[in-house]
Short mmCIF file of C-alpha atoms in Angstrom, two decimals:
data_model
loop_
_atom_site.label_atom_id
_atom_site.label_comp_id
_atom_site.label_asym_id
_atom_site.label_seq_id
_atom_site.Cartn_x
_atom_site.Cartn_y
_atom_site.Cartn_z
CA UNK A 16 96.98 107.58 78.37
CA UNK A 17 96.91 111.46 77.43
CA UNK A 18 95.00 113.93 80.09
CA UNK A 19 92.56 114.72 77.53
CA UNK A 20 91.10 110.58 78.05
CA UNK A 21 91.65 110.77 81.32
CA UNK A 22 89.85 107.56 83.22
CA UNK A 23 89.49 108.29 86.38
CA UNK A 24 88.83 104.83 87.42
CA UNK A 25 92.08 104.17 85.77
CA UNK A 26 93.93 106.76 87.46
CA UNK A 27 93.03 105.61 90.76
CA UNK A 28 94.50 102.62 89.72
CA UNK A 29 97.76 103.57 88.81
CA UNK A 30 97.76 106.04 91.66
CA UNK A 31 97.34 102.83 93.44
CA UNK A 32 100.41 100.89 92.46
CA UNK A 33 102.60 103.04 94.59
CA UNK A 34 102.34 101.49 98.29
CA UNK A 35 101.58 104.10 101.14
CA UNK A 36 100.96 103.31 104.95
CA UNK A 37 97.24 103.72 106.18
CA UNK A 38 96.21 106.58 108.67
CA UNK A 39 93.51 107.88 110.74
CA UNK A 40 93.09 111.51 110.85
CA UNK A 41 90.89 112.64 114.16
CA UNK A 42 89.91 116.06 115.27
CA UNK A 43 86.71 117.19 117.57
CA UNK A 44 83.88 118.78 116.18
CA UNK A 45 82.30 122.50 117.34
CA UNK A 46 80.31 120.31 120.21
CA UNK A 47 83.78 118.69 121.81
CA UNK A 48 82.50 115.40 119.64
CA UNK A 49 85.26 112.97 118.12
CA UNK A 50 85.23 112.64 114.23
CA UNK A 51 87.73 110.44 112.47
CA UNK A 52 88.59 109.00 108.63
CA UNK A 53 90.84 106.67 107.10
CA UNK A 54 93.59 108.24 104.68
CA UNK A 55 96.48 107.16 102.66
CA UNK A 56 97.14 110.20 101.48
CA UNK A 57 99.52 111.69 104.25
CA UNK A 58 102.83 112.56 103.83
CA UNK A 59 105.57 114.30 105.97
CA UNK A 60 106.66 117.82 104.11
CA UNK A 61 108.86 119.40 106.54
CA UNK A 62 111.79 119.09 109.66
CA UNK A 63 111.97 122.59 109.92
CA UNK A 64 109.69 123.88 110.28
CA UNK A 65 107.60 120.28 111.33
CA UNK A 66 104.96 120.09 109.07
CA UNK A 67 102.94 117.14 107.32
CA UNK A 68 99.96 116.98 105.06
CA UNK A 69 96.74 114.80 104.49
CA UNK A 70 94.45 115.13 101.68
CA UNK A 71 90.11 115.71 102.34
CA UNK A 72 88.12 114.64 99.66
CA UNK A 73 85.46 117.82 99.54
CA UNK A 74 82.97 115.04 99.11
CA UNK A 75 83.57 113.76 102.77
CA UNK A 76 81.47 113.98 105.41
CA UNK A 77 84.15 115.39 107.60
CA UNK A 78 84.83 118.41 105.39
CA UNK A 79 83.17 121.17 107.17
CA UNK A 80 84.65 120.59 110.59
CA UNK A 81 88.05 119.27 109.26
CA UNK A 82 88.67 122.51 107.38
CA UNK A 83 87.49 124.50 110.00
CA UNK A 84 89.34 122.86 112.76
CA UNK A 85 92.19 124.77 114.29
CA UNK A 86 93.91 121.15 115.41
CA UNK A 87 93.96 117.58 114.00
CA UNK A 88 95.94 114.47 115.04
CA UNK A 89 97.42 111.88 112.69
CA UNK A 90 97.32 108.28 113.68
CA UNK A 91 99.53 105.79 111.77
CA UNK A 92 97.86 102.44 112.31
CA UNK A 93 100.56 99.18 112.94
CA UNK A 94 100.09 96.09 110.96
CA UNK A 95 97.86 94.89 113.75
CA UNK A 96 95.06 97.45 113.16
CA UNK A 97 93.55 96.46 109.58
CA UNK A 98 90.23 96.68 111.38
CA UNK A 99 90.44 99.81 113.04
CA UNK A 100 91.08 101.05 109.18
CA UNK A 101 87.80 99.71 108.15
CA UNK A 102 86.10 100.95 110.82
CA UNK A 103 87.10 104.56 109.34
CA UNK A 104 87.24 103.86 106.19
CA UNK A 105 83.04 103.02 106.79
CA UNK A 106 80.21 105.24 107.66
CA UNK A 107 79.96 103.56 111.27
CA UNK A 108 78.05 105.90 113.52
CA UNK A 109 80.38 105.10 116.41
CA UNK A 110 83.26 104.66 114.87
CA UNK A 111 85.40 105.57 118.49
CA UNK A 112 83.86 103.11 120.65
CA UNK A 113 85.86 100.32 118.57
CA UNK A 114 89.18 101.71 119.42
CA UNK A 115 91.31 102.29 122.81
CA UNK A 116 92.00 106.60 122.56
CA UNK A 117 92.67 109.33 124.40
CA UNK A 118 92.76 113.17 123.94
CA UNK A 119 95.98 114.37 122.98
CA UNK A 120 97.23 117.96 124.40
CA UNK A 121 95.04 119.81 122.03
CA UNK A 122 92.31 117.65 122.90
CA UNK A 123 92.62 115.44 119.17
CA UNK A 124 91.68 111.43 119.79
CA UNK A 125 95.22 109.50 119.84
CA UNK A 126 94.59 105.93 119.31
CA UNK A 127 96.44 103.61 121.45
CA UNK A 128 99.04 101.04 119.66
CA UNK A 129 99.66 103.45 116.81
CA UNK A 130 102.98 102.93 114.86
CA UNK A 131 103.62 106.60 115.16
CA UNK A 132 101.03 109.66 116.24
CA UNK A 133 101.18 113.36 115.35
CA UNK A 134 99.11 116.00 116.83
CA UNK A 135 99.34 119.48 114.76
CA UNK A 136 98.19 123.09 114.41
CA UNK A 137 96.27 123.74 111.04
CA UNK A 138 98.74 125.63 109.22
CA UNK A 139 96.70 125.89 105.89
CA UNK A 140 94.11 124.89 104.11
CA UNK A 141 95.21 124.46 99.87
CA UNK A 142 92.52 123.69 97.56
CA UNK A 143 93.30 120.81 95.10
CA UNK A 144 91.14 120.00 92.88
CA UNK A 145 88.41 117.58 94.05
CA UNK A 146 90.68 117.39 97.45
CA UNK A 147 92.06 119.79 99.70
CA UNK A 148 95.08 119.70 101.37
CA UNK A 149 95.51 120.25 105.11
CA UNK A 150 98.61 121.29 105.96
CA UNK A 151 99.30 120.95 109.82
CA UNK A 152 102.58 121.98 112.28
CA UNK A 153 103.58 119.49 114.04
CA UNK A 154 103.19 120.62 117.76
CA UNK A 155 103.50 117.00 120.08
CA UNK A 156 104.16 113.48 118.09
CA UNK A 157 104.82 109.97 119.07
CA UNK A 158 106.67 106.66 117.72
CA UNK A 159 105.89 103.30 119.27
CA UNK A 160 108.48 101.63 116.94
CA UNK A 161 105.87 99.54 115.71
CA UNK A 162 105.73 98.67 111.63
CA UNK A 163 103.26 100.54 109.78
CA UNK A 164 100.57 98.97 107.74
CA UNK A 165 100.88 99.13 104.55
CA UNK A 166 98.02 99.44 101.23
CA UNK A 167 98.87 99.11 97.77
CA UNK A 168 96.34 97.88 95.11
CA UNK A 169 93.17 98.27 96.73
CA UNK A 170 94.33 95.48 99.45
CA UNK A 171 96.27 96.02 102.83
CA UNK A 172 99.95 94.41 103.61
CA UNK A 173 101.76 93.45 106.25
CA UNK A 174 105.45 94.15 105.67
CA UNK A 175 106.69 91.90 108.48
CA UNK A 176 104.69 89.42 108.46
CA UNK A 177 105.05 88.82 104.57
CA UNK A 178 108.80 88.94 104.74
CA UNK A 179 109.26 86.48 107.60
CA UNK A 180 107.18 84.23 106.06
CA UNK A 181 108.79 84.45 102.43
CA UNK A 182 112.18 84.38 104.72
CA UNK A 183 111.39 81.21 106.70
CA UNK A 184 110.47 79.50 103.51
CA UNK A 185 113.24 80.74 101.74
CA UNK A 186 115.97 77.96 103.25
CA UNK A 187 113.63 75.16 101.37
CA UNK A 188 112.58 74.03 98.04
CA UNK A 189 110.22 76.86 96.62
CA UNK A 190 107.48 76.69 94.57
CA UNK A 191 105.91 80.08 93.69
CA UNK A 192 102.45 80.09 92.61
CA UNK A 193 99.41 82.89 92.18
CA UNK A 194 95.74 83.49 92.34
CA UNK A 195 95.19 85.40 89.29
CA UNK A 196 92.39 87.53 89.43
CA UNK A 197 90.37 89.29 86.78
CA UNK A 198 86.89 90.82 87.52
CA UNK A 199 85.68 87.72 89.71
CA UNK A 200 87.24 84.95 87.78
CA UNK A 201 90.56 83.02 87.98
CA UNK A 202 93.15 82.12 85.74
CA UNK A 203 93.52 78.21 86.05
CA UNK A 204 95.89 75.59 83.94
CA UNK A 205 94.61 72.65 82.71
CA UNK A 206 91.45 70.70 81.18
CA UNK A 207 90.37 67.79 83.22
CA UNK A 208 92.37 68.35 86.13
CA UNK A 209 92.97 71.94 87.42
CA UNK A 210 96.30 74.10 89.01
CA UNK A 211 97.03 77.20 89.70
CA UNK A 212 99.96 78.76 87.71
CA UNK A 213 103.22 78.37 89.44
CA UNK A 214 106.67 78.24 89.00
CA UNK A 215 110.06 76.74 91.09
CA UNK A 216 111.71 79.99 92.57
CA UNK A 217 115.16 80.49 92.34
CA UNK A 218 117.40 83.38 93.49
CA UNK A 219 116.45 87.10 93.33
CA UNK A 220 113.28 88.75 94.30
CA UNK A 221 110.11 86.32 94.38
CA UNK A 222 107.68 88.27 93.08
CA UNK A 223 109.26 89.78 90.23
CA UNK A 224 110.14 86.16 89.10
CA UNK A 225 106.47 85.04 89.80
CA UNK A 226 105.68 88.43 87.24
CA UNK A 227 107.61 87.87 84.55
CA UNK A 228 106.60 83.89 84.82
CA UNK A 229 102.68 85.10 84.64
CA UNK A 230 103.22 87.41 81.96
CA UNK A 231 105.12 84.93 79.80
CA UNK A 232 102.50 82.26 80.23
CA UNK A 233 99.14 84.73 79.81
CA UNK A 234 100.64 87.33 77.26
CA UNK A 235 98.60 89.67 79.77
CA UNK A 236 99.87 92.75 81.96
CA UNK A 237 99.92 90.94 86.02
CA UNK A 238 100.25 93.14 89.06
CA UNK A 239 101.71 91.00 92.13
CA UNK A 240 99.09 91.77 94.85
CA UNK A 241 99.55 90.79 98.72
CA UNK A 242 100.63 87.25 100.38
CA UNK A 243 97.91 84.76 99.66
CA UNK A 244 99.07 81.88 101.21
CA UNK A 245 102.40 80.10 102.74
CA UNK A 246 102.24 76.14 102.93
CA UNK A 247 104.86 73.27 103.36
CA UNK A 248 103.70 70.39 101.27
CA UNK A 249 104.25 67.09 102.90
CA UNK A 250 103.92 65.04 99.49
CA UNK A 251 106.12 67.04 97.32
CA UNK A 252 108.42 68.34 99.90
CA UNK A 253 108.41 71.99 98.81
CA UNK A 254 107.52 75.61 100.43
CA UNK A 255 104.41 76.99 98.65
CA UNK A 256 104.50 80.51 98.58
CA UNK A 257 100.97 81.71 96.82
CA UNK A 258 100.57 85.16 95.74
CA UNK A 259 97.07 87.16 94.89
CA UNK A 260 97.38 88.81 91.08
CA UNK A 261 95.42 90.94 88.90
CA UNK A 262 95.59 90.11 85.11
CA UNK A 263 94.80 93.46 82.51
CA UNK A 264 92.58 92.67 79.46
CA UNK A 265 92.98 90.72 76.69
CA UNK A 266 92.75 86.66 75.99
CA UNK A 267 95.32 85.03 77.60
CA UNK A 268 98.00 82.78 75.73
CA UNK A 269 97.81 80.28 78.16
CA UNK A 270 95.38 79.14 80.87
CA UNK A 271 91.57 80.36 81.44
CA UNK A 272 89.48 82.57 83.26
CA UNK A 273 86.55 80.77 85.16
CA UNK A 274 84.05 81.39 88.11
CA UNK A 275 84.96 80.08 91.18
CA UNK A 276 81.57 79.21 92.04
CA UNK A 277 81.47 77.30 88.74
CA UNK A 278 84.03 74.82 89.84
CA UNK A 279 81.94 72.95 92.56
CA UNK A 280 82.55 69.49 90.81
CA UNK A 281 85.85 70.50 89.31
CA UNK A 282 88.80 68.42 89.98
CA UNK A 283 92.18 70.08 91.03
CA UNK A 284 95.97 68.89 90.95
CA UNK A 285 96.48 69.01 94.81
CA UNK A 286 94.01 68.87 97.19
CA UNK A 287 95.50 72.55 98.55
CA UNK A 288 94.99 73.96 94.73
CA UNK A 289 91.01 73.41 95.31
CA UNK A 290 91.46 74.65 98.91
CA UNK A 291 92.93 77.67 97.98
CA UNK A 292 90.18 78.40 95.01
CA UNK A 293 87.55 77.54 97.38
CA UNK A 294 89.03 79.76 100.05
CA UNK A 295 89.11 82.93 97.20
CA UNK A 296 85.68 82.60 95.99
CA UNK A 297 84.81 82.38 99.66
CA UNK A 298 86.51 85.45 100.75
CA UNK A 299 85.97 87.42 97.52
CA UNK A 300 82.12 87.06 98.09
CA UNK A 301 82.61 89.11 101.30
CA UNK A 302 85.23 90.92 100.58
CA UNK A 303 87.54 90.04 103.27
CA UNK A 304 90.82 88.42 102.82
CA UNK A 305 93.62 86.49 104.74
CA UNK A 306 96.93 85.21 104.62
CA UNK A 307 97.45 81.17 105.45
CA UNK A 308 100.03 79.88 106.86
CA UNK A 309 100.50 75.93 107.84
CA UNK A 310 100.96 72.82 105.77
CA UNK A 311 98.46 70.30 103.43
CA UNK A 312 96.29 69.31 106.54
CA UNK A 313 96.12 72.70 108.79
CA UNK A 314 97.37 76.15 109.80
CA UNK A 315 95.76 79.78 110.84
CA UNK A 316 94.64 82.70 108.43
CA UNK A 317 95.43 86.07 109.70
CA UNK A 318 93.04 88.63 108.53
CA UNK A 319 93.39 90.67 105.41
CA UNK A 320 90.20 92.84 104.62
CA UNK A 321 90.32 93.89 100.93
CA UNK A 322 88.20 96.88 101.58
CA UNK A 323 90.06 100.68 100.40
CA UNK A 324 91.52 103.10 102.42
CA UNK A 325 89.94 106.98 101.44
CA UNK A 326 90.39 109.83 102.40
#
């Protein structure tokens, strides 16, 4: 795509296939008041001398007293603190009574169980664009040695939690399979009876197998989204390892997109298949996501909102 047909919708997009952690960036307004916003656009820019950077959208709320501050702290949520991102992320009125803080040394909210904090001195203010960037010096920082959480795609991750699962399944006989999604509806297999795509894993990375296996199969650009599901299946004997996808445009070569709410008498391959579908056009009506993990009969979801990070 040239920069003369820009989309921005489609920029956003691509800016989104490169996976960042997920921040909170606090300060105190004129009147001593707490103000906060979720941002994945932070990086670190400097040892010496110790400086970071976090980008404002000049549309925000926060802009006047962010770029007027004189200090602002960075919290790095953990993997455990999806919902203190949406609570950001959202114009909540009291965003801070949701969260355990306290005032750093220059008086910026720190959130307790953080995977790392910084607490800096505005060094500059750069305009960029639509965005401007506030550059900060590093005066006091922490690091709990917790694991970040991560956000790629429009949907959060949890790095640990998805690799000890794909880990502990690894030692059995895998079967990789996806929820392909495009613009509400699923790709499914079949006519009479219905299944998800999948495919038997075999050595290398999982989700680049599961790719190239969708792409074959739909003729259709797939991006491998977060950890849908993790089951043992007692009848077959194999790990199910069930990712969420996003198909591009286009008819696909094999398999069909249809509602989920359409398929109410529709009959499915497995009685997890029509679990799983039920469970996405469930959680896709809300907007709120989760990983399973169990077997055939029962197991926990851990929460996943699907809700964006911005700055």
């Amino acid at each position: 795509m040239t920069m003369q047909t820009v989309d921005p919708r489609a920029l956003r997009d691509a800016f989104g296939a490169f996976p960042t952690g997920v921040t909170v960036v606090t300060a105190c307004d004129g009147d001593g008041n707490p103000i906060g916003f979720t941002a994945n656009s932070f990086t670190s820019v400097s040892l010496n001398p110790p400086l970071l950077l976090v980008c404002l959208a000049k549309t925000s709320r926060n802009f006047a007293t962010m770029t007027g501050t004189q200090h602002f702290a960075i919290n790095v949520l953990s993997e455990t603190q999806k919902d203190v991102s949406n609570t950001f992320a959202r114009p909540v009125e009291d965003r801070f009574a949701a969260v355990e803080w306290a005032k750093g040394s220059a008086g910026c909210p720190i959130f307790s169980n953080v995977a790392a904090w910084f607490e800096c001195a505005m060094e500059e203010v750069v305009e960029a664009g639509d965005h401007v960037i506030l550059m900060g010096r590093i005066e006091s920082f922490d690091n709990s040695g917790r694991n970040g959480l991560g956000y790629a795609r429009g949907g959060y991750f949890t790095p640990t939690l998805a690799s000890k699962a794909v880990s502990a399944a690894s030692e059995g006989n895998i079967e990789l399979a996806a929820v392909v999604e495009r613009r509400g509806e699923v790709l499914l297999l079949g006519e009479d009876v219905l299944s998800l795509p999948s495919v038997d894993a075999h050595d290398g990375n999982p989700t680049e197998a599961l790719q190239q296996y969708l792409e074959t199969l739909s003729g259709l650009k797939v991006s491998i989204g977060f950890l849908y599901s993790v089951y043992e299946g007692k009848s077959d004997g194999k790990q199910h390892i069930v990712y969420h996808a996003v198909a591009g445009e286009g008819e696909p070569a094999g398999g069909r997109f249809v509602k989920p709410d359409a398929l109410a008498a529709a009959k499915f391959k497995t009685s997890s298949t029509a679990d799983i579908v039920n469970r996405f056009a469930m959680e896709s009506s809300i907007g709120n996501f989760g990983v399973y993990f169990g077997d055939e009969t029962g197991g926990t979801i851990h929460p996943i909102p699907a809700k964006g990070a911005k700055a």
